[in-house]
PDB file of C-alpha atoms in Angstrom:
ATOM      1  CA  UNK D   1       0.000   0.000   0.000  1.00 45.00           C
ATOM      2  CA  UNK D   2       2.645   2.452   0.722  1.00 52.00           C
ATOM      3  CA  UNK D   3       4.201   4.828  -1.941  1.00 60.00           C
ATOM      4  CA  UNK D   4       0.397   4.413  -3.880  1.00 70.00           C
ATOM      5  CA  UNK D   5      -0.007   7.580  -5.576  1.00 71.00           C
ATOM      6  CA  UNK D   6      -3.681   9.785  -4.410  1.00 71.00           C
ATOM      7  CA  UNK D   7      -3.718  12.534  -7.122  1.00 77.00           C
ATOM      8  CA  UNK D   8      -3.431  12.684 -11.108  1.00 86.00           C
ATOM      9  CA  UNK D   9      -0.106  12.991 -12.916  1.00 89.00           C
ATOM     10  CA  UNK D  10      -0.632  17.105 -12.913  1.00 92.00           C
ATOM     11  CA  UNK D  11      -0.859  17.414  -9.322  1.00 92.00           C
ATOM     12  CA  UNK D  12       1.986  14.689  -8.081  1.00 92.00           C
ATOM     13  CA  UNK D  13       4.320  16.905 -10.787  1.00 93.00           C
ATOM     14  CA  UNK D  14       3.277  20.008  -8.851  1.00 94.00           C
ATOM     15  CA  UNK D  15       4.187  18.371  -5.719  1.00 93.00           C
ATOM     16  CA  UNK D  16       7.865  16.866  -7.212  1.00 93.00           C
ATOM     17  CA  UNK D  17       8.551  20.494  -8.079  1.00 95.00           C
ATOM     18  CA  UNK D  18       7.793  22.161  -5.059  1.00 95.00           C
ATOM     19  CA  UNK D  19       9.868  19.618  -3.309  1.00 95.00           C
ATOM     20  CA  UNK D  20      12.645  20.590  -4.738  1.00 95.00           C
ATOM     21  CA  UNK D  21      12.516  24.229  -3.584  1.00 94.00           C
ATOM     22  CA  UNK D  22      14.631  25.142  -0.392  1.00 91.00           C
ATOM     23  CA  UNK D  23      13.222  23.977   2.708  1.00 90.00           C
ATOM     24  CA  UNK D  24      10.544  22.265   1.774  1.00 91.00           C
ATOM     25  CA  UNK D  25      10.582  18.308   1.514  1.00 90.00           C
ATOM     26  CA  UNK D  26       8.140  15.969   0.100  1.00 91.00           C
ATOM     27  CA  UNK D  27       5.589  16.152   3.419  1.00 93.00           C
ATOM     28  CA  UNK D  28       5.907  20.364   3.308  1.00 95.00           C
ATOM     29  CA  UNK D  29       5.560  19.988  -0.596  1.00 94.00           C
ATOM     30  CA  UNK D  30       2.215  17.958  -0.413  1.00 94.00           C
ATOM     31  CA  UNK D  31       0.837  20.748   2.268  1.00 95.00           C
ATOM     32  CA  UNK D  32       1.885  23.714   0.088  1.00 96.00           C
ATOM     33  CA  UNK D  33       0.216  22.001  -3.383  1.00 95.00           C
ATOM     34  CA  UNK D  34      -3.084  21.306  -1.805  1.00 95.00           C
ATOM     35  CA  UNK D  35      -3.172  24.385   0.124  1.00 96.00           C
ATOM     36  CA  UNK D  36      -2.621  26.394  -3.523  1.00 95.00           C
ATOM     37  CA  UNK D  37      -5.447  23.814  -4.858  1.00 95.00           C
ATOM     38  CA  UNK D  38      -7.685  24.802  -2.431  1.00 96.00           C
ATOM     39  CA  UNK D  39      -7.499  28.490  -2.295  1.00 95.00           C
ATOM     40  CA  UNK D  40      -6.785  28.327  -6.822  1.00 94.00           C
ATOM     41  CA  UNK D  41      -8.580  31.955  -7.776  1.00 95.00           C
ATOM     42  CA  UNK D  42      -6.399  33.691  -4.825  1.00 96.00           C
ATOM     43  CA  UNK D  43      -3.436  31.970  -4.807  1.00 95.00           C
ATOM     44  CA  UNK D  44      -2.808  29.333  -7.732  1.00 95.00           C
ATOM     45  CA  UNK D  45      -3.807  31.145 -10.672  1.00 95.00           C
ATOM     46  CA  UNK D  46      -1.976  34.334  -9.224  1.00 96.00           C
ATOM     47  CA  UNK D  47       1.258  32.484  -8.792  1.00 95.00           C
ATOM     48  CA  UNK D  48       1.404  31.128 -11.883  1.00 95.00           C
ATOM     49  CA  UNK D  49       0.426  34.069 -13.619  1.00 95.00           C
ATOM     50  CA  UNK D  50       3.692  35.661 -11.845  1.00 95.00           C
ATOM     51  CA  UNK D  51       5.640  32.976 -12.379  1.00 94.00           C
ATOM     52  CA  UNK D  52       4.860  32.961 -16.538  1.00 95.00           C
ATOM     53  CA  UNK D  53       6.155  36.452 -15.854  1.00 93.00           C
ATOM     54  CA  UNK D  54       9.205  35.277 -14.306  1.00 94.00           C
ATOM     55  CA  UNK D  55      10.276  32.926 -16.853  1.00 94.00           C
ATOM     56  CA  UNK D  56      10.162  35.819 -19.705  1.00 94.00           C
ATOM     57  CA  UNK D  57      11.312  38.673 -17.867  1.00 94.00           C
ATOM     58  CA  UNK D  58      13.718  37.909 -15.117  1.00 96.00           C
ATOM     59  CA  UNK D  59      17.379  38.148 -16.299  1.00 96.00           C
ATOM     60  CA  UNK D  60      21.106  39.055 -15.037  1.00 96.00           C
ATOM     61  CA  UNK D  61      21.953  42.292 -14.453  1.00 97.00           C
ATOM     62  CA  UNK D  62      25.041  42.663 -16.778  1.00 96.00           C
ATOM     63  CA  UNK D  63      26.794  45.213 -14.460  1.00 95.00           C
ATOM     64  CA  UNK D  64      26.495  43.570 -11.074  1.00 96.00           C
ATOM     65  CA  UNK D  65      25.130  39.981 -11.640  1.00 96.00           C
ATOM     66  CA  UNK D  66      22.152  40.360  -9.610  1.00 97.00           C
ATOM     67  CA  UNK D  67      18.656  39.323 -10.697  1.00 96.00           C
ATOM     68  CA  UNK D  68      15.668  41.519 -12.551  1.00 96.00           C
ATOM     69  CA  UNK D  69      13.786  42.770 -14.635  1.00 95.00           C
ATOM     70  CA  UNK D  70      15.607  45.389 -16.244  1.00 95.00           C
ATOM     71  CA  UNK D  71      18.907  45.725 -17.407  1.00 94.00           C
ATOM     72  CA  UNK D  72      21.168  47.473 -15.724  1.00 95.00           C
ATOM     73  CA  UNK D  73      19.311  46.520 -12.377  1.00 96.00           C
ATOM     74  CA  UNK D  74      16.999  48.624 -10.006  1.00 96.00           C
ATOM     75  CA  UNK D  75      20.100  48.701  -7.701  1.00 96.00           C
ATOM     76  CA  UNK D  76      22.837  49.707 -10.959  1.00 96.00           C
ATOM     77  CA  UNK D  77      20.258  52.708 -12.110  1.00 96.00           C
ATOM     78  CA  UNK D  78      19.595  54.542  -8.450  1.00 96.00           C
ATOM     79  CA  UNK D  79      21.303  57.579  -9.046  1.00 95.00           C
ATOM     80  CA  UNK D  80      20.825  57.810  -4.650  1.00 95.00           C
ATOM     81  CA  UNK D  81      23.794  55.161  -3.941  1.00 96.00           C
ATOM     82  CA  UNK D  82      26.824  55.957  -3.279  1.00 95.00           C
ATOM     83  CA  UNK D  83      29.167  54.734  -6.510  1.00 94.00           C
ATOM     84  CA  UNK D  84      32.601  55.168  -4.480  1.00 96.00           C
ATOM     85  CA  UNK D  85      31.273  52.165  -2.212  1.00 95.00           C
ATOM     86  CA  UNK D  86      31.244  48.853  -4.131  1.00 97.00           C
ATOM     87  CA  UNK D  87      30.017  44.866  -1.880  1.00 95.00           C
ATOM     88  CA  UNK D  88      30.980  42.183  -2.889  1.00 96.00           C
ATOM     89  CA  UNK D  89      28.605  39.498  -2.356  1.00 95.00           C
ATOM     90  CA  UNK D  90      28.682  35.677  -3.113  1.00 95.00           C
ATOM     91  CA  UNK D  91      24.850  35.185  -4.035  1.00 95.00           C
ATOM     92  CA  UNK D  92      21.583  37.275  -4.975  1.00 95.00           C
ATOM     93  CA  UNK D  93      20.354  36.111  -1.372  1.00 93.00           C
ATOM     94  CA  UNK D  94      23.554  37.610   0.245  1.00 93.00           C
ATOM     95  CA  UNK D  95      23.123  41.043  -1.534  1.00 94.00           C
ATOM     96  CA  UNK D  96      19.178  40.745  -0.523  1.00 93.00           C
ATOM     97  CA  UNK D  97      19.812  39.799   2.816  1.00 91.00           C
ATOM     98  CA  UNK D  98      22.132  43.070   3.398  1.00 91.00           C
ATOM     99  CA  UNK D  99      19.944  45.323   1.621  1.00 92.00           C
ATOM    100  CA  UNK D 100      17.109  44.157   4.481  1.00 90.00           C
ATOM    101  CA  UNK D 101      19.445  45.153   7.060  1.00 86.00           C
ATOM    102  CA  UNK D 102      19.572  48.618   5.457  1.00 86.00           C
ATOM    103  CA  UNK D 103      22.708  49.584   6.692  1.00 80.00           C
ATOM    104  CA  UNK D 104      24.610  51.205   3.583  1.00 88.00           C
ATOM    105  CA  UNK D 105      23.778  53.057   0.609  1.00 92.00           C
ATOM    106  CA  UNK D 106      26.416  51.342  -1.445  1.00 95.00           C
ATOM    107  CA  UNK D 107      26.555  49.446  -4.989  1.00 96.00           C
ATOM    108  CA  UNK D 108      27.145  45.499  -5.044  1.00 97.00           C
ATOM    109  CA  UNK D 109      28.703  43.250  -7.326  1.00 97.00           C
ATOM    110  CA  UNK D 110      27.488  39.517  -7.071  1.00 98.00           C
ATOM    111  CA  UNK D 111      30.095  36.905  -7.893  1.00 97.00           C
ATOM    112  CA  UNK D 112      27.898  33.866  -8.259  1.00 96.00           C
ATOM    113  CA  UNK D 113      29.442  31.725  -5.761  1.00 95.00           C
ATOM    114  CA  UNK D 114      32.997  31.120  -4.631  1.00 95.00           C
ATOM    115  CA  UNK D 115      36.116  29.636  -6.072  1.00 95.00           C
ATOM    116  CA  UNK D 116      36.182  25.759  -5.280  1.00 93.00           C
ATOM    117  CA  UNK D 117      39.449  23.985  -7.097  1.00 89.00           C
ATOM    118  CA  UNK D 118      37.467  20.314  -5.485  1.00 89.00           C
ATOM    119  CA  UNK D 119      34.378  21.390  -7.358  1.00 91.00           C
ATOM    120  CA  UNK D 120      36.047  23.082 -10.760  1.00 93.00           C
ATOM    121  CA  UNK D 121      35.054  25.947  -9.770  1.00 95.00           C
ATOM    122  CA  UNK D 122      37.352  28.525 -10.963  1.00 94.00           C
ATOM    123  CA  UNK D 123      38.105  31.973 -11.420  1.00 94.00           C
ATOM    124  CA  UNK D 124      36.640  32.287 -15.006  1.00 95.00           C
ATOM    125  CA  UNK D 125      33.672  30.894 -13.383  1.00 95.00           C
ATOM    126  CA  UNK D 126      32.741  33.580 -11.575  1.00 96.00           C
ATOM    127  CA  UNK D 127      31.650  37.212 -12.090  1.00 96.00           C
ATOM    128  CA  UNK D 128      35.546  38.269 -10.764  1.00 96.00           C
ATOM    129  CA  UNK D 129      37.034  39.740 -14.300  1.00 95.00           C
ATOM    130  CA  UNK D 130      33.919  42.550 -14.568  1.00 96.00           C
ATOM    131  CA  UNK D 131      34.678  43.324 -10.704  1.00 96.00           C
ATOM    132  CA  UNK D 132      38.062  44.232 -11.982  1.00 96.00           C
ATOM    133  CA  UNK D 133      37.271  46.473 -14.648  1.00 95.00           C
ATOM    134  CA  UNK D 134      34.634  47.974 -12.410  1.00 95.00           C
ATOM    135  CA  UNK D 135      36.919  49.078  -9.763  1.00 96.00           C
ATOM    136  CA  UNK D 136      38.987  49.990 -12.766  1.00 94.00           C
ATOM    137  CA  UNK D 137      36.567  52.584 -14.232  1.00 92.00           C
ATOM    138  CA  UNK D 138      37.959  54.775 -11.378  1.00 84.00           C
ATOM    139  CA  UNK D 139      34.719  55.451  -8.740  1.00 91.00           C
ATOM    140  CA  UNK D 140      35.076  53.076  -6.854  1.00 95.00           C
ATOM    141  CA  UNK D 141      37.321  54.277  -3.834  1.00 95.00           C
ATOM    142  CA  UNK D 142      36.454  50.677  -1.321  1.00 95.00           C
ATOM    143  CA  UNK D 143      35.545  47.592  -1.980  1.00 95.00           C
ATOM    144  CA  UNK D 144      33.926  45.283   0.998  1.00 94.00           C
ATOM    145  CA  UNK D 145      34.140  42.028   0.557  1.00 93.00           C
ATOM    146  CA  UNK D 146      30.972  40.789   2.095  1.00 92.00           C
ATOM    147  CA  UNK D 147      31.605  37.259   1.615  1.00 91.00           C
ATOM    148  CA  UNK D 148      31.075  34.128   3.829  1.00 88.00           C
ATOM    149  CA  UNK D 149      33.515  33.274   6.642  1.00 82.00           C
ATOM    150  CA  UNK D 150      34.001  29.678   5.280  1.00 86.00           C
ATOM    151  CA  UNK D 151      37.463  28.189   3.500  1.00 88.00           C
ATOM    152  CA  UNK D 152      36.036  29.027   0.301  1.00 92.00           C
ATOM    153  CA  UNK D 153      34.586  32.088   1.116  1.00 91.00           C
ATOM    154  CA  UNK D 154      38.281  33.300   2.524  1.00 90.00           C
ATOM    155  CA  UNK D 155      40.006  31.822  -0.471  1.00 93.00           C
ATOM    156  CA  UNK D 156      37.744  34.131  -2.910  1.00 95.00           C
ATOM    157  CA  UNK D 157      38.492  37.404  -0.890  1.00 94.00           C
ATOM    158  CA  UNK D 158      42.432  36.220  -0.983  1.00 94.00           C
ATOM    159  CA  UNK D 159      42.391  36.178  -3.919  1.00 96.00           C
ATOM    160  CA  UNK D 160      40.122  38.969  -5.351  1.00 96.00           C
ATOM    161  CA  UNK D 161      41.868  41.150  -3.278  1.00 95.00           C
ATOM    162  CA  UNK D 162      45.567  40.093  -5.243  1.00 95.00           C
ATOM    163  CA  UNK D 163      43.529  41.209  -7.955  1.00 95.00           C
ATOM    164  CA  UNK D 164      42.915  44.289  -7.053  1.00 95.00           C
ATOM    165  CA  UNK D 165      46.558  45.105  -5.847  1.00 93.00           C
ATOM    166  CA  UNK D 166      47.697  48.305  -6.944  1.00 91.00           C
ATOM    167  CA  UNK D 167      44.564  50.273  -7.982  1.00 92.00           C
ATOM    168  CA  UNK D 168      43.767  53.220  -5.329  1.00 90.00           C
ATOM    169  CA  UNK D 169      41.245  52.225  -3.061  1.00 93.00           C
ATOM    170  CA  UNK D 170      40.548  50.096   0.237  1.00 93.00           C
ATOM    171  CA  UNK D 171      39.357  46.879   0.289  1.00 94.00           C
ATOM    172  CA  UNK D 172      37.642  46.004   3.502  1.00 92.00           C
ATOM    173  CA  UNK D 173      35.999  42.481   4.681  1.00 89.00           C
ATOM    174  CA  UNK D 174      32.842  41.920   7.129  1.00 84.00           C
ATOM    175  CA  UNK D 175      33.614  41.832  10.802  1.00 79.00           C
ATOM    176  CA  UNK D 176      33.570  38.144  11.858  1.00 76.00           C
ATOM    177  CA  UNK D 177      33.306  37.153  15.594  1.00 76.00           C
ATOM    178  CA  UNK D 178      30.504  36.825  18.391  1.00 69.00           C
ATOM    179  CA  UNK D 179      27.690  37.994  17.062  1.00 74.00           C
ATOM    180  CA  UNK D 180      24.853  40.080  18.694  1.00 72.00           C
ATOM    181  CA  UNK D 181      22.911  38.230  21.393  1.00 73.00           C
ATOM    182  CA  UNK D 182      25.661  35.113  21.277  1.00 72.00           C
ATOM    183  CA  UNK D 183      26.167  33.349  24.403  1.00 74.00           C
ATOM    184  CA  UNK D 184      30.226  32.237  24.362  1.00 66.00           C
ATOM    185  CA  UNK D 185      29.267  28.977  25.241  1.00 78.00           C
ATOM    186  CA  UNK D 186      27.479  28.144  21.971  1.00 73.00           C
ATOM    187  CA  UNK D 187      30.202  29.245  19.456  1.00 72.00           C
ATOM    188  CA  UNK D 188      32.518  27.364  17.574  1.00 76.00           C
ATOM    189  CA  UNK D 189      36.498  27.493  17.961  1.00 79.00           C
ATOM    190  CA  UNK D 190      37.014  29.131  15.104  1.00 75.00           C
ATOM    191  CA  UNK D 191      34.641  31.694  15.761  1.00 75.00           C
ATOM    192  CA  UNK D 192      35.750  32.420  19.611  1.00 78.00           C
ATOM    193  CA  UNK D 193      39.324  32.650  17.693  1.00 79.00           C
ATOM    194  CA  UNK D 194      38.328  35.186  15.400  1.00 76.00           C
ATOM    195  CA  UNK D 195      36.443  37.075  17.566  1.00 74.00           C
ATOM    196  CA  UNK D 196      39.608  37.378  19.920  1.00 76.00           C
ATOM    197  CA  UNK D 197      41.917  38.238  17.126  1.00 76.00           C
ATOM    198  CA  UNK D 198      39.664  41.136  15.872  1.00 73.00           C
ATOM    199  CA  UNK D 199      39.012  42.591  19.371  1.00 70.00           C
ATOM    200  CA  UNK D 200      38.576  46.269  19.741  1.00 62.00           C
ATOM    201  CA  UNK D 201      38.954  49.057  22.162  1.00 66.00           C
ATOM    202  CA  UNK D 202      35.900  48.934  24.903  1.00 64.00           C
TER     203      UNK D 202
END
């Protein structure tokens, strides 16, 4: 009896595909497709109406690498940001995530992921060569490297940084340590050892 299917071909394909989205797993995924077959006027025909949207106008931003609608970006065309401040970001969801915190008025640059020599993932693979030519343009007077604290993440910022040896500006990297609300007890070594080695005046 078990694995039977309960629903036509249409609706187990809707369920496959949400599965595969982050987060959600094939009990979530059966919950999420009948709730948007219940509630189809408000939500189902809505979603896929934005989602046929999606798929024909959502595209790369070919000066920073983030996604849109337009071309150069939402972010690349507000005149408001300051251009001498350029973050460097790993993913869309990185750049997103900062722009929720709202704490600078800057311009980003999204790489695409990190260099990985175990996974072929080199520099030609990411979006490292138009960060270059950026910077190179002149406005640019700091770069942060807003990347994650993890081997690969380091590696990247290594080695982006070589790159960018010898052109006038600073290039800066997140703050990495105990973070706000963290109880000692529950961190890692390496970040108690960071923490320590970046310690500032009280």
């Amino acid at each position: 009896m078990a694995g039977r299917k309960v629903a036509g071909p249409e609706i187990e394909r809707l369920i496959q595909l949400l599965a595969r989205l982050p987060g959600l797993g094939p009990r979530s995924a059966r919950r999420a497709a009948l709730h948007l077959i219940k509630k189809k006027e408000q939500l189902l025909v809505p979603l896929a109406d934005a989602m046929g949207v999606a798929v024909e106008k959502v595209g790369i931003c070919s000066v920073c690498g983030t996604v849109d609608t337009c071309d150069p970006c939402t972010i690349c065309c507000d005149d408001g940001r300051d251009e001498t401040v350029l973050v460097v970001v790993e993913d869309v969801a990185d750049l997103w995530a900062l722009e929720r915190a709202g704490v600078l008025n800057a311009r980003y640059h999204v790489l695409g992921g990190t260099l990985s020599p175990l996974d072929g993932i080199g520099p030609e693979d990411l979006n490292i060569e138009r960060l270059v030519e950026r910077v190179k343009q002149g406005a640019v007077r700091e770069v942060i490297l807003a990347v994650n604290a993890t081997v690969e993440g380091q590696t990247t910022a290594l080695y982006i940084t070589d790159q960018l040896t010898g052109l006038e500006l600073t290039v800066t990297r997140l703050a990495h340590g105990v973070p706000v609300g963290g109880e000692l007890d529950h961190l890692d070594e390496g970040t108690l050892t960071q923490a320590m080695k970046a310690r500032t005046r009280f």
